[in-house]
JSON list of C-alpha atoms in Angstrom, two decimals:
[
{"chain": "A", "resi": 13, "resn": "UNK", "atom": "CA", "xyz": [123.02, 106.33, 94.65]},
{"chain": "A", "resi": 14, "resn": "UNK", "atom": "CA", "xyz": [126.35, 106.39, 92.51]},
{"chain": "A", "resi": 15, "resn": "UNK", "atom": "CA", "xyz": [126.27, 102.86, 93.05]},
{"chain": "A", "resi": 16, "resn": "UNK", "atom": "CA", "xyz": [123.10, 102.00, 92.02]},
{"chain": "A", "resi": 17, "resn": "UNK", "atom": "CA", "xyz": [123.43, 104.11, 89.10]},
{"chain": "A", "resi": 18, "resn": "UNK", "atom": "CA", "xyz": [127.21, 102.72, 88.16]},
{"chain": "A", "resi": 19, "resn": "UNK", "atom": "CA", "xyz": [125.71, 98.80, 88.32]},
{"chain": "A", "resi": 20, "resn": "UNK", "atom": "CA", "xyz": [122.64, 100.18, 85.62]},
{"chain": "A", "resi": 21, "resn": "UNK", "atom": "CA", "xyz": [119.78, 99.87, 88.31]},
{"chain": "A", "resi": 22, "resn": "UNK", "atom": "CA", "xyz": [117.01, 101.94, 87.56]},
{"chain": "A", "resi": 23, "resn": "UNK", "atom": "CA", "xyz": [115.61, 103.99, 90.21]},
{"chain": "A", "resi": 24, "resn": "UNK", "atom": "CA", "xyz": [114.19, 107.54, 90.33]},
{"chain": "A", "resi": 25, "resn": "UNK", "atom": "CA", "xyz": [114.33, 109.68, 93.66]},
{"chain": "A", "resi": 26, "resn": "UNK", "atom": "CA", "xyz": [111.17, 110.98, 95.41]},
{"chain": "A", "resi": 27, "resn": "UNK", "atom": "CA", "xyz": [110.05, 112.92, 98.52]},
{"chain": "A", "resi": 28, "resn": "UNK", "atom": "CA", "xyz": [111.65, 115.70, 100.66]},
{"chain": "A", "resi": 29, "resn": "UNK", "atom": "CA", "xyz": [115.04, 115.32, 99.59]},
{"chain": "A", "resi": 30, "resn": "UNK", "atom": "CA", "xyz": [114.65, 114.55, 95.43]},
{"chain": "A", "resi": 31, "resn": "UNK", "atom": "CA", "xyz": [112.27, 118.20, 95.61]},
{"chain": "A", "resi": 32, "resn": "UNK", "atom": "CA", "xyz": [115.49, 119.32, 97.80]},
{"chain": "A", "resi": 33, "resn": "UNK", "atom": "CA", "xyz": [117.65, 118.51, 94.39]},
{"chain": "A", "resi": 34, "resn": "UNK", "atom": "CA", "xyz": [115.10, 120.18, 92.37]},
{"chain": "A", "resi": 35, "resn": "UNK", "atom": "CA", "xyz": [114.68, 123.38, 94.65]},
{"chain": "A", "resi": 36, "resn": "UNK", "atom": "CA", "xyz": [117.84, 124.03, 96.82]},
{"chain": "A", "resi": 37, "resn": "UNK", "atom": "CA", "xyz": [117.16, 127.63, 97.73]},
{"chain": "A", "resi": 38, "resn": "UNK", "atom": "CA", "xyz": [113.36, 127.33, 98.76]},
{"chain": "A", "resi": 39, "resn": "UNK", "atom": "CA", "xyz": [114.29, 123.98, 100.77]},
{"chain": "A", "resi": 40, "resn": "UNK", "atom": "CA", "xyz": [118.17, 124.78, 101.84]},
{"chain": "A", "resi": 41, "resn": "UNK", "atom": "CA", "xyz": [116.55, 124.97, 105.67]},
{"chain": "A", "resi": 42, "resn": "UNK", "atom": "CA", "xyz": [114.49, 121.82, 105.36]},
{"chain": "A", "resi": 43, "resn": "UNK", "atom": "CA", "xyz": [115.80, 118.76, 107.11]},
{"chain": "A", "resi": 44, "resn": "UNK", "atom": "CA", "xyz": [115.80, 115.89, 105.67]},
{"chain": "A", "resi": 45, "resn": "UNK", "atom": "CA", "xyz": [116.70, 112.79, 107.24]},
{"chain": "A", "resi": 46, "resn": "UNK", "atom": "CA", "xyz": [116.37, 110.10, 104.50]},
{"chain": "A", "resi": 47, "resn": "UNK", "atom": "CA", "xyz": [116.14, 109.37, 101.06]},
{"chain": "A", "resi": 48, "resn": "UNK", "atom": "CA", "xyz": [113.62, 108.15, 99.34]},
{"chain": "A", "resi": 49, "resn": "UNK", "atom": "CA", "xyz": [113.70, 105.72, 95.94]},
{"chain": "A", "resi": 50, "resn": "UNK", "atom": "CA", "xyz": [111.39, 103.61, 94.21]},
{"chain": "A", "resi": 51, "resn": "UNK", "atom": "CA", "xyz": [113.06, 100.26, 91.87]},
{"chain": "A", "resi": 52, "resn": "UNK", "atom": "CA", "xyz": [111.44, 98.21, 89.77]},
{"chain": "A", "resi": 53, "resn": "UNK", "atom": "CA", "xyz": [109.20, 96.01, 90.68]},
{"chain": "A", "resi": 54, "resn": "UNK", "atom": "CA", "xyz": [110.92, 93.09, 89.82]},
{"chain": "A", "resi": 55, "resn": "UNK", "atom": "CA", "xyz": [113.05, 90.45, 91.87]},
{"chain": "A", "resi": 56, "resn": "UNK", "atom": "CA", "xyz": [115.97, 90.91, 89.84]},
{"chain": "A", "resi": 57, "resn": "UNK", "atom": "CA", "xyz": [116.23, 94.40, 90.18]},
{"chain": "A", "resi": 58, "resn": "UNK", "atom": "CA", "xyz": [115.58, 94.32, 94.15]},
{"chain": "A", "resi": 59, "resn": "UNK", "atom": "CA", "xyz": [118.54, 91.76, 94.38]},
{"chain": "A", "resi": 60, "resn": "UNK", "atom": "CA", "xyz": [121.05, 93.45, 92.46]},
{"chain": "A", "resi": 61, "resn": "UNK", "atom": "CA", "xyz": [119.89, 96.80, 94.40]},
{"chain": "A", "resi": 62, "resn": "UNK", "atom": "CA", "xyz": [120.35, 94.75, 97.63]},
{"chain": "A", "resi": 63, "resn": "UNK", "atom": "CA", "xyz": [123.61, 92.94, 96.05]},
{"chain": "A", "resi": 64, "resn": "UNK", "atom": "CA", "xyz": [124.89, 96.69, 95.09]},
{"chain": "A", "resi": 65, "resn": "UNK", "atom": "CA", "xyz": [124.13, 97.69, 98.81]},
{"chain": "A", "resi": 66, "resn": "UNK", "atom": "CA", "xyz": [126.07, 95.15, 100.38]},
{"chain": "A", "resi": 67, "resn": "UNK", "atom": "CA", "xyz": [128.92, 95.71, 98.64]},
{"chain": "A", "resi": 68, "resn": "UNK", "atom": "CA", "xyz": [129.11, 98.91, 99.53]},
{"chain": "A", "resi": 69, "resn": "UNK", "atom": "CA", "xyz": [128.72, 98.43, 103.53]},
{"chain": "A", "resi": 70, "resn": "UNK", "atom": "CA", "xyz": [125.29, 99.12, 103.95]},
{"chain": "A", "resi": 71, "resn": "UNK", "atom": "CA", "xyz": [122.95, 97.40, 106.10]},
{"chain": "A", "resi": 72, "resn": "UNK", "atom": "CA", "xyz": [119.71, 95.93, 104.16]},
{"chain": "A", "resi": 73, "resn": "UNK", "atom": "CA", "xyz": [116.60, 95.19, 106.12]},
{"chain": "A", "resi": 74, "resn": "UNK", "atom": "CA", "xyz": [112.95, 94.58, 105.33]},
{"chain": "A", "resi": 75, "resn": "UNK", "atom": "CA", "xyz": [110.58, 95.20, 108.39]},
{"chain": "A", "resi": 76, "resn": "UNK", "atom": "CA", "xyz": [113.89, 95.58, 110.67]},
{"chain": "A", "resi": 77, "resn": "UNK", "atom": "CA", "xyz": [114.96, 91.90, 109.42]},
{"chain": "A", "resi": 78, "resn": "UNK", "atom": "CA", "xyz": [118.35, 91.65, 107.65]},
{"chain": "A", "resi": 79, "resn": "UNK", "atom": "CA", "xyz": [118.19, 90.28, 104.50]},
{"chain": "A", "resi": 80, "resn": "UNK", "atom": "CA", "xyz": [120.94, 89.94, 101.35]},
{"chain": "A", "resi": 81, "resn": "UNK", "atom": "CA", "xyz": [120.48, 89.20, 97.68]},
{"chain": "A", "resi": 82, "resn": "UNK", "atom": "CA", "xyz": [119.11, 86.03, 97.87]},
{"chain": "A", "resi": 83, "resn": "UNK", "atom": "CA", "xyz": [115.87, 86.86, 99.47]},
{"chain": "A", "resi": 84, "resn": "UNK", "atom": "CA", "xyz": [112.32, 86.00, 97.61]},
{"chain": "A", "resi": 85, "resn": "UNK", "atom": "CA", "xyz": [109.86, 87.43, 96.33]},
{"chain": "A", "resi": 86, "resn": "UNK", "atom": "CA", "xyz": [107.16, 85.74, 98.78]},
{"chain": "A", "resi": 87, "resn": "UNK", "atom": "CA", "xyz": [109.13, 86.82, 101.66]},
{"chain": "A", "resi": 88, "resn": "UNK", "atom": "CA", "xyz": [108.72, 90.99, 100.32]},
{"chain": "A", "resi": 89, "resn": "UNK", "atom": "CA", "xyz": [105.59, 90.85, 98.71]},
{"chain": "A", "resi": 90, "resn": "UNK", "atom": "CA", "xyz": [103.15, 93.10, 100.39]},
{"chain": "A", "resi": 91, "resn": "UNK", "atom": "CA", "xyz": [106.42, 94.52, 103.01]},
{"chain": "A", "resi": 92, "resn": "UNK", "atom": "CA", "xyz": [106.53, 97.67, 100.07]},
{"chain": "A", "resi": 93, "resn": "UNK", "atom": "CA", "xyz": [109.81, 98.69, 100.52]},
{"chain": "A", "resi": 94, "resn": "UNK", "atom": "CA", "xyz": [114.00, 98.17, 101.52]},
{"chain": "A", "resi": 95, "resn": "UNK", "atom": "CA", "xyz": [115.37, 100.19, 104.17]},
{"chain": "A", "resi": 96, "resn": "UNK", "atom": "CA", "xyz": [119.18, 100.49, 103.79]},
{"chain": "A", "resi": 97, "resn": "UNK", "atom": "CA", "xyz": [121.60, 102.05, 106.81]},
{"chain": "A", "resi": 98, "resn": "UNK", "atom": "CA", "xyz": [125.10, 103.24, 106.56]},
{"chain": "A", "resi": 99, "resn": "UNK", "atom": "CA", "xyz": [126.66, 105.26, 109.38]},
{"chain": "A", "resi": 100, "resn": "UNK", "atom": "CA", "xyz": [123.88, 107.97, 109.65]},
{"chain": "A", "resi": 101, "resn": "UNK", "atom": "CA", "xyz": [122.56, 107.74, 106.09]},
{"chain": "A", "resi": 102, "resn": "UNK", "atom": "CA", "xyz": [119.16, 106.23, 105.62]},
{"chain": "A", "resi": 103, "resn": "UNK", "atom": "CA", "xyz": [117.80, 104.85, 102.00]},
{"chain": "A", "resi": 104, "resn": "UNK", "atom": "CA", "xyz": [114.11, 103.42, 101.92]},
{"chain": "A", "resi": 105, "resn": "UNK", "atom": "CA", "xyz": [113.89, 101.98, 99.06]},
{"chain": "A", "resi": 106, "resn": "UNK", "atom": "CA", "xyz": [110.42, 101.18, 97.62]},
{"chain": "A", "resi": 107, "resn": "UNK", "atom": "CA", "xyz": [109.88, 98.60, 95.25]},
{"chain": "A", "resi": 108, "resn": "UNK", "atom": "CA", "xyz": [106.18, 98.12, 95.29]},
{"chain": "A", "resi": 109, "resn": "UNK", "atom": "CA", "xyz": [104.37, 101.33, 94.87]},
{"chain": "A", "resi": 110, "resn": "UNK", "atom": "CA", "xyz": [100.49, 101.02, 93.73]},
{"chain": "A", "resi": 111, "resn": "UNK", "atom": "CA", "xyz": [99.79, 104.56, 93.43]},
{"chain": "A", "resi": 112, "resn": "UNK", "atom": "CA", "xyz": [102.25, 105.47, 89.83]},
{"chain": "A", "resi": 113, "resn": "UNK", "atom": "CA", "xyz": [103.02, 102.82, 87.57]},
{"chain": "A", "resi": 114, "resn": "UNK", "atom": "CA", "xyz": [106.96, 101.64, 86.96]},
{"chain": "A", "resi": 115, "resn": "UNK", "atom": "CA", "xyz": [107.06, 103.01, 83.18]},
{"chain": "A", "resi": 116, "resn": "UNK", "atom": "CA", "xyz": [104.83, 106.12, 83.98]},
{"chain": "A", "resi": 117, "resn": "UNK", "atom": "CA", "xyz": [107.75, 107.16, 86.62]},
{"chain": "A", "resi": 118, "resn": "UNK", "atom": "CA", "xyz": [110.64, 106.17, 84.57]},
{"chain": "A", "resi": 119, "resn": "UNK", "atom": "CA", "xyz": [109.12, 108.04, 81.47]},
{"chain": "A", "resi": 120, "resn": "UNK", "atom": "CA", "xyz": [108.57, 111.14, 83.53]},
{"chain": "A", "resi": 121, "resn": "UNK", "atom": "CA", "xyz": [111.73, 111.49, 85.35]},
{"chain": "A", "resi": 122, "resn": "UNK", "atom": "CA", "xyz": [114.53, 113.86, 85.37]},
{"chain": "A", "resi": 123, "resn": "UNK", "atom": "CA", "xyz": [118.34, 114.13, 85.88]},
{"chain": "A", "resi": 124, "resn": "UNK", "atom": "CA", "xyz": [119.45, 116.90, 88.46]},
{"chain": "A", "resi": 125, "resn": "UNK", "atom": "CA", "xyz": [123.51, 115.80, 88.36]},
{"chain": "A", "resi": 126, "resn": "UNK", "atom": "CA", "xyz": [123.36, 112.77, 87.23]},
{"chain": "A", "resi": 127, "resn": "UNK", "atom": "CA", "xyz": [120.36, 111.80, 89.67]},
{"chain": "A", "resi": 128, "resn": "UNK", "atom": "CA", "xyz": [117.08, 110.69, 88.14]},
{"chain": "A", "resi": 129, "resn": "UNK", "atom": "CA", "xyz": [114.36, 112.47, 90.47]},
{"chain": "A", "resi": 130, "resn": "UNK", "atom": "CA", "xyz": [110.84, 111.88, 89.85]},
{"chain": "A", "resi": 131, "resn": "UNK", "atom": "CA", "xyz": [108.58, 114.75, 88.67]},
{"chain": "A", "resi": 132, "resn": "UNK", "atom": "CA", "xyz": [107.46, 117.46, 90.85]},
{"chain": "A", "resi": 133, "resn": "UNK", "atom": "CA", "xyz": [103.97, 116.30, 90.05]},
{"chain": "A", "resi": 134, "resn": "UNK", "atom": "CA", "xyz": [104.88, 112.59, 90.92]},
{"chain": "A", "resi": 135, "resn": "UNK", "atom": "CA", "xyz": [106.65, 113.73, 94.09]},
{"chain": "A", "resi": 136, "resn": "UNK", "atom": "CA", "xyz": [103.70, 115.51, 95.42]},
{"chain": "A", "resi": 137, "resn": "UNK", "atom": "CA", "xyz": [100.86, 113.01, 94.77]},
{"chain": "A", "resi": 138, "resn": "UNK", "atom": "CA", "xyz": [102.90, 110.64, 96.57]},
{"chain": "A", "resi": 139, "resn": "UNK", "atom": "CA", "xyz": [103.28, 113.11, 99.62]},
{"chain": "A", "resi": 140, "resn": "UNK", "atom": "CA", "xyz": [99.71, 113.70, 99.31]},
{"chain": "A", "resi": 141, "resn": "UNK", "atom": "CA", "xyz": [98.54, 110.14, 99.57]},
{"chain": "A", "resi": 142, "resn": "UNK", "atom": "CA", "xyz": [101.26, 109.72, 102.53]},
{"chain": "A", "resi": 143, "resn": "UNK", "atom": "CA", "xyz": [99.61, 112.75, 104.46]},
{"chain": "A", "resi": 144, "resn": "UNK", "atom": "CA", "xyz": [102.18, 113.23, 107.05]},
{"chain": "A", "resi": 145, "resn": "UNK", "atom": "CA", "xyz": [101.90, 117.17, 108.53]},
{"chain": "A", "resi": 146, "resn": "UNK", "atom": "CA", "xyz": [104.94, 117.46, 107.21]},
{"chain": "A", "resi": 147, "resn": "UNK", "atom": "CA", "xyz": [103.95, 116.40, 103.97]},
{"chain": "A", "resi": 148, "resn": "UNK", "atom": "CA", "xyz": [101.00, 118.38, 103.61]},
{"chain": "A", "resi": 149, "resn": "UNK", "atom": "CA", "xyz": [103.24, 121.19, 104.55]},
{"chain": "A", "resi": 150, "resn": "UNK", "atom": "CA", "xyz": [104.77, 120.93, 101.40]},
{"chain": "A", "resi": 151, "resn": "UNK", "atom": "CA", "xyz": [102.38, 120.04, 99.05]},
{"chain": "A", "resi": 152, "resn": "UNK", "atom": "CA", "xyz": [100.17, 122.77, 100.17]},
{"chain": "A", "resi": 153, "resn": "UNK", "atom": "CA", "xyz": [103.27, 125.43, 99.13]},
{"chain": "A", "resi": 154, "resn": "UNK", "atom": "CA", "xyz": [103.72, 124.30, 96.24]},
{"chain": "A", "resi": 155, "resn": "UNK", "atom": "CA", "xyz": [100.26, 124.04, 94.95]},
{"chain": "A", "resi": 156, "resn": "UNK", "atom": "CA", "xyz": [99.63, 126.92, 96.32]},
{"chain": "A", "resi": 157, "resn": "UNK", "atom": "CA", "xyz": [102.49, 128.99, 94.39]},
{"chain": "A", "resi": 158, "resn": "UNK", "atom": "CA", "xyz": [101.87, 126.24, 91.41]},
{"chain": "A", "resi": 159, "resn": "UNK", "atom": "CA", "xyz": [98.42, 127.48, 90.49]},
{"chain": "A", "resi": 160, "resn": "UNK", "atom": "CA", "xyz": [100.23, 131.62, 90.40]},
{"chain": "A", "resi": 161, "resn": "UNK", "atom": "CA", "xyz": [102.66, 129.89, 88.23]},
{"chain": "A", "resi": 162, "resn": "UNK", "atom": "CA", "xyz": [105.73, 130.86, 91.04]},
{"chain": "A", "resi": 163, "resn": "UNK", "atom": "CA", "xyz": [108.25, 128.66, 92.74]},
{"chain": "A", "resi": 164, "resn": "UNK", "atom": "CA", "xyz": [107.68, 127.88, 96.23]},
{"chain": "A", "resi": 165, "resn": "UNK", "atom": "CA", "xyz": [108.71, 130.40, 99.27]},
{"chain": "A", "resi": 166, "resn": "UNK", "atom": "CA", "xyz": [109.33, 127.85, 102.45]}
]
């Protein structure tokens, strides 16, 4: 992510490990074994992120294909996101995401260390819609302590 954020892509950080960031001692004994990011929607941005990754040693696929910075748009569209591999580090990188527009996102999100995260709010509709046990594990604490105005106890 230093990487992304030293060549000026914009990206924000969602799911287990941005509310991780956000809450270390209510998730310090949650696994998490990827992160997630959502770029913007734009083929410039998803080449330079790819461009950035490359660089940098990672391995770039779409759909378990390899692919570098001079893929096209009609080869992604409707494949939703990048997955990115480096030694046992995993990046899925989304850059089409119906559910929370590009500006709403970027207008809402917050820097833990340097990291733009997503809001807790953003973070948790996404689980939500993605309705994973896991993920409704989650969401269900923190609504739950949300609406008693309390962090969440996991």
């Amino acid at each position: 992510m230093q990487q992304l954020s030293k060549a000026e892509i914009k990206y924000v950080v969602i799911g287990t490990w941005a509310l991780k960031k956000k809450y270390p001692e209510d998730l310090a004994g949650y696994p998490v074994k990827d992160c997630d990011l959502i770029i913007a929607p734009l083929l410039r941005s998803i080449r330079q992120t790819i461009a950035v990754l490359v660089k940098n040693n990672w391995s770039v696929t779409v759909w378990e294909e390899e692919i570098d910075a001079t893929v096209e748009m009609n080869f992604l569209q409707g494949k939703f996101y990048l997955r990115a591999r480096k030694s046992k580090l995993t990046l899925d990188i989304t850059y089409e995401c119906p559910f929370i527009p590009w500006q709403e996102l970027m207008r809402d999100k917050q820097a833990y260390s340097g990291i733009p995260l997503a809001s807790t709010k953003h973070i948790l509709h996404l689980k939500e819609l993605k309705g994973t046990d896991r993920d409704k594990h989650i969401t269900k604490l923190f609504r739950s302590t949300e609406t008693a105005g309390l962090k969440p106890k996991l």
